[in-house]
CSV table of C-alpha atoms in Angstrom, one decimal:
chain,number,residue,atom,x,y,z
A,1,MET,CA,-13.6,42.0,-37.6
A,2,LYS,CA,-12.8,38.6,-37.9
A,3,ILE,CA,-10.0,38.3,-36.5
A,4,ASN,CA,-11.6,39.1,-33.3
A,5,ARG,CA,-14.2,36.4,-34.0
A,6,LYS,CA,-11.4,33.9,-34.4
A,7,ILE,CA,-9.8,35.0,-31.5
A,8,LYS,CA,-12.8,34.4,-29.7
A,9,ILE,CA,-13.5,31.2,-30.6
A,10,ALA,CA,-10.3,29.7,-29.8
A,11,LEU,CA,-10.5,31.1,-26.3
A,12,LEU,CA,-13.5,29.9,-26.2
A,13,SER,CA,-12.5,26.4,-27.3
A,14,ILE,CA,-9.5,26.3,-25.2
A,15,LEU,CA,-12.2,27.2,-22.1
A,16,GLY,CA,-14.0,24.2,-23.1
A,17,ILE,CA,-11.1,22.0,-23.5
A,18,PHE,CA,-10.7,22.7,-19.9
A,19,VAL,CA,-13.7,22.9,-18.5
A,20,VAL,CA,-14.2,19.3,-20.0
A,21,VAL,CA,-10.5,17.5,-18.5
A,22,PHE,CA,-11.5,19.2,-15.5
A,23,GLY,CA,-15.0,17.3,-15.3
A,24,VAL,CA,-13.6,14.5,-15.7
A,25,LEU,CA,-10.9,14.8,-13.6
A,26,VAL,CA,-13.2,15.8,-10.5
A,27,TYR,CA,-15.5,12.9,-11.5
A,28,HIS,CA,-12.6,9.9,-11.8
A,29,ILE,CA,-11.6,11.0,-7.8
A,30,ALA,CA,-15.5,11.1,-6.7
A,31,THR,CA,-15.9,7.8,-8.3
A,32,ALA,CA,-12.5,5.9,-7.7
A,33,ARG,CA,-13.2,3.2,-5.4
A,34,PRO,CA,-11.1,2.7,-2.2
A,35,ILE,CA,-8.2,0.6,-2.2
A,36,GLU,CA,-8.9,-3.1,-1.5
A,37,ASN,CA,-6.1,-4.3,0.2
A,38,ALA,CA,-4.9,-0.9,2.3
A,39,ASN,CA,-4.6,-2.9,5.1
A,40,ILE,CA,-2.3,-5.8,3.8
A,41,GLN,CA,1.1,-5.0,5.9
A,42,ILE,CA,4.8,-6.6,5.4
A,43,SER,CA,6.4,-8.5,7.4
A,44,ARG,CA,10.1,-10.2,8.1
A,45,ILE,CA,11.4,-12.8,10.5
A,46,ASP,CA,15.2,-13.7,10.7
A,47,PHE,CA,15.9,-16.8,11.5
A,48,ASP,CA,19.3,-17.8,12.3
A,49,LYS,CA,20.4,-20.3,10.0
A,50,PRO,CA,19.0,-21.0,6.3
A,51,PHE,CA,16.0,-23.5,5.2
A,52,ASP,CA,16.0,-26.7,3.1
A,53,SER,CA,13.3,-27.1,0.6
A,54,LEU,CA,11.5,-29.1,3.7
A,55,GLY,CA,12.1,-26.3,6.5
A,56,THR,CA,10.7,-23.8,3.3
A,57,VAL,CA,7.2,-26.0,3.3
A,58,GLU,CA,6.7,-26.7,7.0
A,59,ILE,CA,7.3,-23.0,7.5
A,60,LYS,CA,4.9,-21.3,4.8
A,61,LYS,CA,2.8,-24.3,5.9
A,62,LYS,CA,2.6,-22.9,9.9
A,63,LEU,CA,2.5,-19.5,8.6
A,64,HIS,CA,-0.4,-19.9,6.4
A,65,GLN,CA,-2.6,-21.6,9.3
A,66,MET,CA,-2.1,-18.3,11.3
A,67,GLU,CA,-4.9,-16.0,11.0
A,68,GLY,CA,-4.9,-12.8,8.7
A,69,VAL,CA,-1.5,-14.4,7.0
A,70,LYS,CA,-1.8,-14.0,3.7
A,71,SER,CA,-0.8,-16.5,0.5
A,72,ASP,CA,2.1,-14.3,-0.1
A,73,ILE,CA,5.5,-15.8,1.5
A,74,ILE,CA,8.1,-15.5,0.9
A,75,VAL,CA,11.3,-17.8,2.0
A,76,LYS,CA,14.7,-16.8,1.1
A,77,ASN,CA,17.8,-18.8,2.9
A,78,ASN,CA,17.3,-17.7,6.4
A,79,VAL,CA,14.3,-14.5,5.8
A,80,VAL,CA,11.0,-15.5,5.7
A,81,VAL,CA,8.7,-12.4,4.6
A,82,PHE,CA,5.2,-12.4,4.9
A,83,PHE,CA,1.7,-10.3,4.0
A,84,HIS,CA,-0.8,-10.3,6.8
A,85,ASP,CA,-3.9,-7.8,7.0
A,86,ASN,CA,-3.2,-5.9,10.2
A,87,THR,CA,-7.0,-5.4,11.1
A,88,VAL,CA,-6.6,-9.1,11.9
A,89,THR,CA,-3.8,-9.5,13.3
A,90,ASP,CA,0.4,-7.9,14.1
A,91,SER,CA,3.5,-9.1,12.4
A,92,LYS,CA,4.3,-9.7,16.9
A,93,LYS,CA,1.3,-12.0,17.2
A,94,VAL,CA,2.4,-14.2,13.9
A,95,PHE,CA,6.3,-13.8,15.4
A,96,ASP,CA,5.0,-15.0,18.8
A,97,GLN,CA,2.5,-17.7,17.6
A,98,LEU,CA,5.1,-19.0,15.0
A,99,MET,CA,7.8,-19.7,17.8
A,100,VAL,CA,4.8,-21.3,20.5
A,101,LYS,CA,4.7,-23.5,17.9
A,102,SER,CA,7.7,-24.5,16.8
A,103,ASN,CA,11.6,-23.8,18.5
A,104,TYR,CA,13.3,-21.9,16.4
A,105,ASN,CA,15.9,-19.1,17.1
A,106,ALA,CA,14.7,-16.0,15.2
A,107,ASN,CA,14.6,-12.5,15.4
A,108,ARG,CA,11.5,-10.1,14.1
A,109,PHE,CA,12.3,-7.8,12.5
A,110,ILE,CA,11.8,-3.8,13.2
A,111,VAL,CA,11.9,-1.0,11.0
A,112,PRO,CA,14.4,1.8,12.4
A,113,ALA,CA,12.2,4.6,14.4
A,114,ASN,CA,13.9,7.4,11.7
A,115,LEU,CA,12.4,5.0,9.1
A,116,ALA,CA,9.4,4.6,10.1
A,117,ASN,CA,7.7,8.0,10.7
A,118,GLN,CA,8.9,8.8,7.0
A,119,GLN,CA,6.4,9.1,4.2
A,120,VAL,CA,5.9,6.5,1.8
A,121,CYS,CA,4.3,6.9,-1.4
A,122,PRO,CA,6.4,8.8,-3.3
A,123,VAL,CA,3.8,10.0,-5.4
A,124,ILE,CA,1.7,12.5,-3.1
A,125,LYS,CA,3.0,14.2,-0.2
A,126,LYS,CA,0.1,15.4,2.3
A,127,ASP,CA,1.0,19.3,2.3
A,128,GLY,CA,0.7,19.0,-1.2
A,129,PHE,CA,-2.0,20.4,-3.4
A,130,LYS,CA,-2.9,17.2,-5.5
A,131,TYR,CA,-3.7,15.4,-2.3
A,132,LYS,CA,-5.6,18.0,-0.6
A,133,PHE,CA,-7.7,18.5,-3.6
A,134,SER,CA,-8.5,15.0,-4.2
A,135,LYS,CA,-9.6,15.0,-0.5
A,136,LEU,CA,-11.5,18.0,-0.8
A,137,VAL,CA,-13.5,16.0,-3.9
A,138,GLN,CA,-13.5,13.1,-2.2
A,139,SER,CA,-15.2,14.8,0.7
A,140,VAL,CA,-17.8,16.5,-1.3
A,141,PHE,CA,-18.7,13.3,-2.9
A,142,ASN,CA,-18.6,11.4,-0.9
């Protein structure tokens, strides 16, 4: 009798722990806020020759003046990488505005089609159980 009672207590304890952990998981998914920078995109422009220190300051200044371009601008040799809000502008508009403002010989970097269609998030696969479960919980509570 005592062994059966201990087994029942152990099983109920394990079940209780599982229910609590599952409840915490559902609560976490349900109350998660949307990503704040979900509209931020990174773009690249390749120039024909490297920038000196004055050229670096000048190109950063011109990019900062454009609407939608964020403060993170990286200039290395002849490559400029910048972040922009893709709801405000896109990389083609920024490139065109930059070419109008200055006389640069540059090319906009475009991702090859075979890479553009690949999934970029290594954690969640859209056809996986984790993604579907998270979407289900969010749809129920939001």
